[in-house]
Amino acid sequence: MSVLEVKGVGYYYFSDKPVLRDICLSFEKGKFYAICGPSGCGKTTLLSLIGGLDEPKSGEILYEGQSIMEKGKGLAWHRRNNVAFVFQNYNLIEYMTPKENVLLTAKEDPMPILKSLGIGEEEARRNVLKLSGGQQQRVAIARALASHAPVILADEPTGNLDEDTAAEITQILKDNAHKQGRCVVVVTHSEAVANEADVVLKLDHGKIIEVS
Ligand SMILES: Nc1ncnc2c1ncn2[C@@H]1O[C@H](COP(=O)(O)OP(=O)(O)OP(=O)(O)O)[C@@H](O)[C@H]1O
Ligand SMILES: [Mg+2]
């Protein structure tokens, strides 16, 4: 059964400029998805809607068969309990250390997960702004993986990393889907990342043009 279903979703920022048109998709647990497409085609917008950061203008999104806008629970509940984000710009809490950032979502010791992403003891105690862009990105990924959210949504998670590190992080995300049974959705421009995905969704001008 699919964990997330996108049913006929449309979105615009300005009503005369549709950004997403009648998107229909379904996502399953245990799979690693890549959303690809040219800059400006609506990838980040789609990810934000799936994650409950905003409401679609038309259509609906279901989590475990129920609308994420359901009365009583609503989008905030969806964001808090069902999904974890890795944003294009990290969104780390800037006055905290990596350890503290991961502890925001972790229920256990954050060091093993930070170490698995290449952040050592000393770096884990530094202020996050004193880390390199790639290291900050790894902390953002550690924070998402440490949460117990069944769905991980990542926007260009390897955009700031060198090829080897990018491959390593892609493998960690993929393993997380396959071994922990999560649904991992990654927006990417990278062919190397898309090649690792179980399902590749191609978006162009707000429409899904290919699923492979
Ligand atoms: N907050 C906003 N207000 C108005 N227009 C926006 C806003 N955010 C995005 N857009 C527009 O919506 C369209 C889709 O943007 P989106 O960020 O989803 O693209 P994207 O596929 O993620 O691109 P990229 O690969 O460059 O990140 C673009 O034309 C963009 O200019
Ligand atoms: Mg984007």
Short mmCIF file of C-alpha atoms and ligand atoms in Angstrom, two decimals:
data_model
loop_
_atom_site.label_atom_id
_atom_site.label_comp_id
_atom_site.label_asym_id
_atom_site.label_seq_id
_atom_site.Cartn_x
_atom_site.Cartn_y
_atom_site.Cartn_z
CA MET A 1 0.00 0.00 0.00
CA SER A 2 1.23 3.48 -0.72
CA VAL A 3 2.22 5.68 2.19
CA LEU A 4 1.62 8.90 0.25
CA GLU A 5 -0.71 9.63 -2.59
CA VAL A 6 -0.82 12.78 -4.65
CA LYS A 7 -4.19 13.05 -6.36
CA GLY A 8 -4.76 15.58 -9.10
CA VAL A 9 -2.69 18.25 -7.39
CA GLY A 10 -2.44 21.72 -8.87
CA TYR A 11 -0.56 24.71 -7.52
CA TYR A 12 0.27 28.31 -8.42
CA TYR A 13 1.89 31.25 -6.67
CA PHE A 14 0.11 33.67 -9.08
CA SER A 15 -3.21 32.44 -10.47
CA ASP A 16 -2.23 33.17 -14.09
CA LYS A 17 0.96 31.08 -13.79
CA PRO A 18 0.32 27.43 -12.92
CA VAL A 19 3.38 25.81 -11.35
CA LEU A 20 1.98 22.27 -10.92
CA ARG A 21 -0.80 20.81 -13.05
CA ASP A 22 -2.86 17.74 -12.18
CA ILE A 23 -0.05 15.77 -10.56
CA CYS A 24 -0.92 12.16 -9.73
CA LEU A 25 1.71 10.05 -7.94
CA SER A 26 1.99 7.43 -5.29
CA PHE A 27 4.90 6.69 -2.97
CA GLU A 28 5.63 3.49 -1.09
CA LYS A 29 7.64 2.70 2.02
CA GLY A 30 10.94 0.93 1.41
CA LYS A 31 11.60 2.78 -1.83
CA PHE A 32 14.02 5.47 -2.90
CA TYR A 33 12.52 8.05 -5.30
CA ALA A 34 14.21 10.74 -7.37
CA ILE A 35 12.33 13.75 -8.73
CA CYS A 36 14.19 15.30 -11.67
CA GLY A 37 13.59 18.09 -14.13
CA PRO A 38 14.86 21.47 -15.27
CA SER A 39 15.28 24.40 -12.90
CA GLY A 40 11.94 26.08 -12.21
CA CYS A 41 9.77 23.12 -13.25
CA GLY A 42 8.18 22.85 -9.79
CA LYS A 43 10.25 20.22 -7.93
CA THR A 44 10.69 22.15 -4.68
CA THR A 45 7.05 23.24 -4.82
CA LEU A 46 5.92 19.62 -5.16
CA LEU A 47 8.15 18.52 -2.28
CA SER A 48 6.76 21.32 -0.07
CA LEU A 49 3.19 20.24 -0.76
CA ILE A 50 3.99 16.58 -0.04
CA GLY A 51 5.58 17.70 3.22
CA GLY A 52 2.62 19.82 4.24
CA LEU A 53 4.41 23.16 4.12
CA ASP A 54 1.54 24.54 2.01
CA GLU A 55 -1.86 23.48 0.69
CA PRO A 56 -2.49 22.49 -2.92
CA LYS A 57 -4.80 24.83 -4.84
CA SER A 58 -6.60 21.80 -6.24
CA GLY A 59 -6.57 18.06 -5.66
CA GLU A 60 -5.44 16.39 -2.45
CA ILE A 61 -2.59 14.57 -0.75
CA LEU A 62 -3.22 11.44 1.29
CA TYR A 63 -0.99 10.00 4.01
CA GLU A 64 -1.83 6.37 4.81
CA GLY A 65 -5.12 6.90 2.99
CA GLN A 66 -6.18 10.07 4.83
CA SER A 67 -6.04 13.63 3.63
CA ILE A 68 -3.12 15.51 5.26
CA MET A 69 -5.46 18.48 5.62
CA GLU A 70 -7.91 16.48 7.65
CA LYS A 71 -9.82 18.40 10.28
CA GLY A 72 -8.39 18.17 13.77
CA LYS A 73 -4.97 16.93 12.71
CA GLY A 74 -4.02 19.12 9.78
CA LEU A 75 -0.79 20.06 8.05
CA ALA A 76 1.16 20.86 11.22
CA TRP A 77 0.50 17.37 12.52
CA HIS A 78 1.64 15.91 9.21
CA ARG A 79 4.84 17.97 9.30
CA ARG A 80 5.58 17.01 12.89
CA ASN A 81 4.87 13.30 12.74
CA ASN A 82 5.07 11.94 9.25
CA VAL A 83 7.88 13.69 7.41
CA ALA A 84 11.45 14.92 7.88
CA PHE A 85 12.99 17.50 5.56
CA VAL A 86 16.46 18.11 4.24
CA PHE A 87 16.25 21.55 2.65
CA GLN A 88 18.23 23.03 -0.21
CA ASN A 89 19.68 25.55 2.28
CA TYR A 90 20.14 23.13 5.24
CA ASN A 91 17.87 25.06 7.69
CA LEU A 92 20.04 24.19 10.66
CA ILE A 93 19.59 26.07 13.92
CA GLU A 94 22.53 28.42 13.71
CA TYR A 95 23.39 28.99 17.35
CA MET A 96 23.56 25.25 18.04
CA THR A 97 26.17 22.59 17.50
CA PRO A 98 25.58 19.60 15.17
CA LYS A 99 24.92 17.43 18.23
CA GLU A 100 22.25 19.81 19.46
CA ASN A 101 20.70 20.06 15.99
CA VAL A 102 20.39 16.29 15.70
CA LEU A 103 19.08 16.02 19.28
CA LEU A 104 16.10 18.11 18.16
CA THR A 105 14.75 15.01 16.45
CA ALA A 106 16.79 12.14 17.91
CA LYS A 107 15.60 9.99 20.76
CA GLU A 108 19.01 8.46 21.28
CA ASP A 109 22.72 9.43 21.17
CA PRO A 110 23.25 11.57 18.04
CA MET A 111 26.95 10.66 17.67
CA PRO A 112 26.62 7.32 15.80
CA ILE A 113 24.50 8.85 13.07
CA LEU A 114 26.74 11.95 12.85
CA LYS A 115 29.81 9.71 12.63
CA SER A 116 28.22 7.58 9.93
CA LEU A 117 27.92 10.79 7.93
CA GLY A 118 31.53 11.77 8.53
CA ILE A 119 31.07 14.31 11.35
CA GLY A 120 33.60 13.59 14.11
CA GLU A 121 33.48 14.38 17.86
CA GLU A 122 35.23 17.72 17.52
CA GLU A 123 33.08 18.94 14.62
CA ALA A 124 29.95 17.78 16.39
CA ARG A 125 30.69 20.24 19.21
CA ARG A 126 31.38 23.23 16.94
CA ASN A 127 28.78 25.85 16.10
CA VAL A 128 27.18 24.72 12.83
CA LEU A 129 28.17 27.95 11.07
CA LYS A 130 31.82 26.99 11.58
CA LEU A 131 31.38 23.90 9.41
CA SER A 132 31.81 23.78 5.65
CA GLY A 133 28.72 23.76 3.41
CA GLY A 134 29.11 20.04 2.79
CA GLN A 135 29.45 19.33 6.51
CA GLN A 136 26.34 21.41 7.25
CA GLN A 137 24.48 19.40 4.64
CA ARG A 138 25.55 16.18 6.35
CA VAL A 139 24.27 17.47 9.69
CA ALA A 140 20.93 18.29 8.04
CA ILE A 141 20.78 14.73 6.70
CA ALA A 142 21.73 13.29 10.09
CA ARG A 143 18.92 15.28 11.69
CA ALA A 144 16.38 13.89 9.22
CA LEU A 145 17.63 10.32 9.60
CA ALA A 146 17.63 10.58 13.40
CA SER A 147 13.95 11.48 13.43
CA HIS A 148 11.54 8.62 13.33
CA ALA A 149 9.54 10.07 10.47
CA PRO A 150 8.50 7.38 7.97
CA VAL A 151 8.98 9.77 5.04
CA ILE A 152 12.19 11.68 4.26
CA LEU A 153 11.99 14.55 1.79
CA ALA A 154 15.31 15.92 0.58
CA ASP A 155 15.84 18.83 -1.79
CA GLU A 156 19.20 18.52 -3.60
CA PRO A 157 20.83 16.79 -0.61
CA THR A 158 24.09 16.24 -2.48
CA GLY A 159 24.19 19.58 -4.29
CA ASN A 160 27.11 20.90 -2.24
CA LEU A 161 29.15 17.74 -1.99
CA ASP A 162 32.03 16.31 -3.99
CA GLU A 163 31.36 13.23 -6.12
CA ASP A 164 32.60 10.65 -3.61
CA THR A 165 30.76 12.12 -0.65
CA ALA A 166 27.65 12.56 -2.77
CA ALA A 167 27.77 8.87 -3.71
CA GLU A 168 28.24 7.91 -0.07
CA ILE A 169 25.29 10.05 1.10
CA THR A 170 23.10 8.74 -1.70
CA GLN A 171 23.89 5.22 -0.52
CA ILE A 172 22.98 6.13 3.06
CA LEU A 173 19.63 7.54 1.94
CA LYS A 174 18.97 4.51 -0.25
CA ASP A 175 19.88 2.08 2.56
CA ASN A 176 17.58 4.00 4.85
CA ALA A 177 14.73 3.35 2.46
CA HIS A 178 15.58 -0.30 1.86
CA LYS A 179 16.70 -1.39 5.34
CA GLN A 180 14.61 0.86 7.61
CA GLY A 181 11.59 0.69 5.33
CA ARG A 182 11.22 4.42 4.97
CA CYS A 183 9.99 6.29 1.95
CA VAL A 184 12.82 8.54 0.77
CA VAL A 185 12.11 11.19 -1.86
CA VAL A 186 15.02 13.19 -3.26
CA VAL A 187 14.88 16.14 -5.63
CA THR A 188 18.03 16.12 -7.71
CA HIS A 189 19.78 17.43 -10.79
CA SER A 190 22.36 14.68 -10.47
CA GLU A 191 22.25 11.73 -12.83
CA ALA A 192 24.36 9.71 -10.42
CA VAL A 193 21.66 10.09 -7.74
CA ALA A 194 18.82 9.35 -10.17
CA ASN A 195 20.64 6.19 -11.31
CA GLU A 196 20.48 4.86 -7.74
CA ALA A 197 16.74 5.48 -7.37
CA ASP A 198 14.10 2.75 -7.51
CA VAL A 199 11.73 5.15 -9.24
CA VAL A 200 12.61 8.30 -11.21
CA LEU A 201 9.87 10.92 -11.68
CA LYS A 202 10.53 13.47 -14.41
CA LEU A 203 8.82 16.81 -14.08
CA ASP A 204 8.61 19.44 -16.79
CA HIS A 205 6.61 22.67 -16.71
CA GLY A 206 4.57 21.42 -13.77
CA LYS A 207 3.60 18.07 -15.31
CA ILE A 208 4.93 14.59 -14.69
CA ILE A 209 6.28 13.58 -18.09
CA GLU A 210 7.89 10.25 -17.23
CA VAL A 211 7.96 7.65 -14.49
CA SER A 212 10.68 5.03 -14.80
N1 LIG B 1 7.54 31.83 -3.24
C1 LIG B 1 7.36 31.96 -4.56
N2 LIG B 1 6.64 32.98 -5.07
C2 LIG B 1 6.43 33.09 -6.40
N3 LIG B 1 6.90 32.23 -7.32
C3 LIG B 1 7.62 31.18 -6.87
C4 LIG B 1 7.90 30.99 -5.47
N4 LIG B 1 8.63 29.87 -5.33
C5 LIG B 1 8.83 29.39 -6.57
N5 LIG B 1 8.22 30.16 -7.50
C6 LIG B 1 8.18 29.91 -8.95
O1 LIG B 1 7.54 28.66 -9.18
C7 LIG B 1 8.22 27.91 -10.20
C8 LIG B 1 8.67 26.58 -9.65
O2 LIG B 1 9.63 26.80 -8.64
P1 LIG B 1 10.35 25.62 -7.85
O3 LIG B 1 11.16 26.26 -6.77
O4 LIG B 1 9.34 24.63 -7.45
O5 LIG B 1 11.28 25.02 -9.00
P2 LIG B 1 12.42 23.89 -8.94
O6 LIG B 1 12.03 22.86 -9.94
O7 LIG B 1 12.61 23.45 -7.53
O8 LIG B 1 13.72 24.65 -9.46
P3 LIG B 1 15.29 24.50 -9.03
O9 LIG B 1 15.78 23.25 -9.70
O10 LIG B 1 15.91 25.72 -9.60
O11 LIG B 1 15.36 24.46 -7.54
C9 LIG B 1 9.35 28.82 -10.67
O12 LIG B 1 8.91 29.50 -11.81
C10 LIG B 1 9.57 29.78 -9.52
O13 LIG B 1 10.04 31.04 -9.96
MG MG B 2 14.18 23.68 -6.14
#
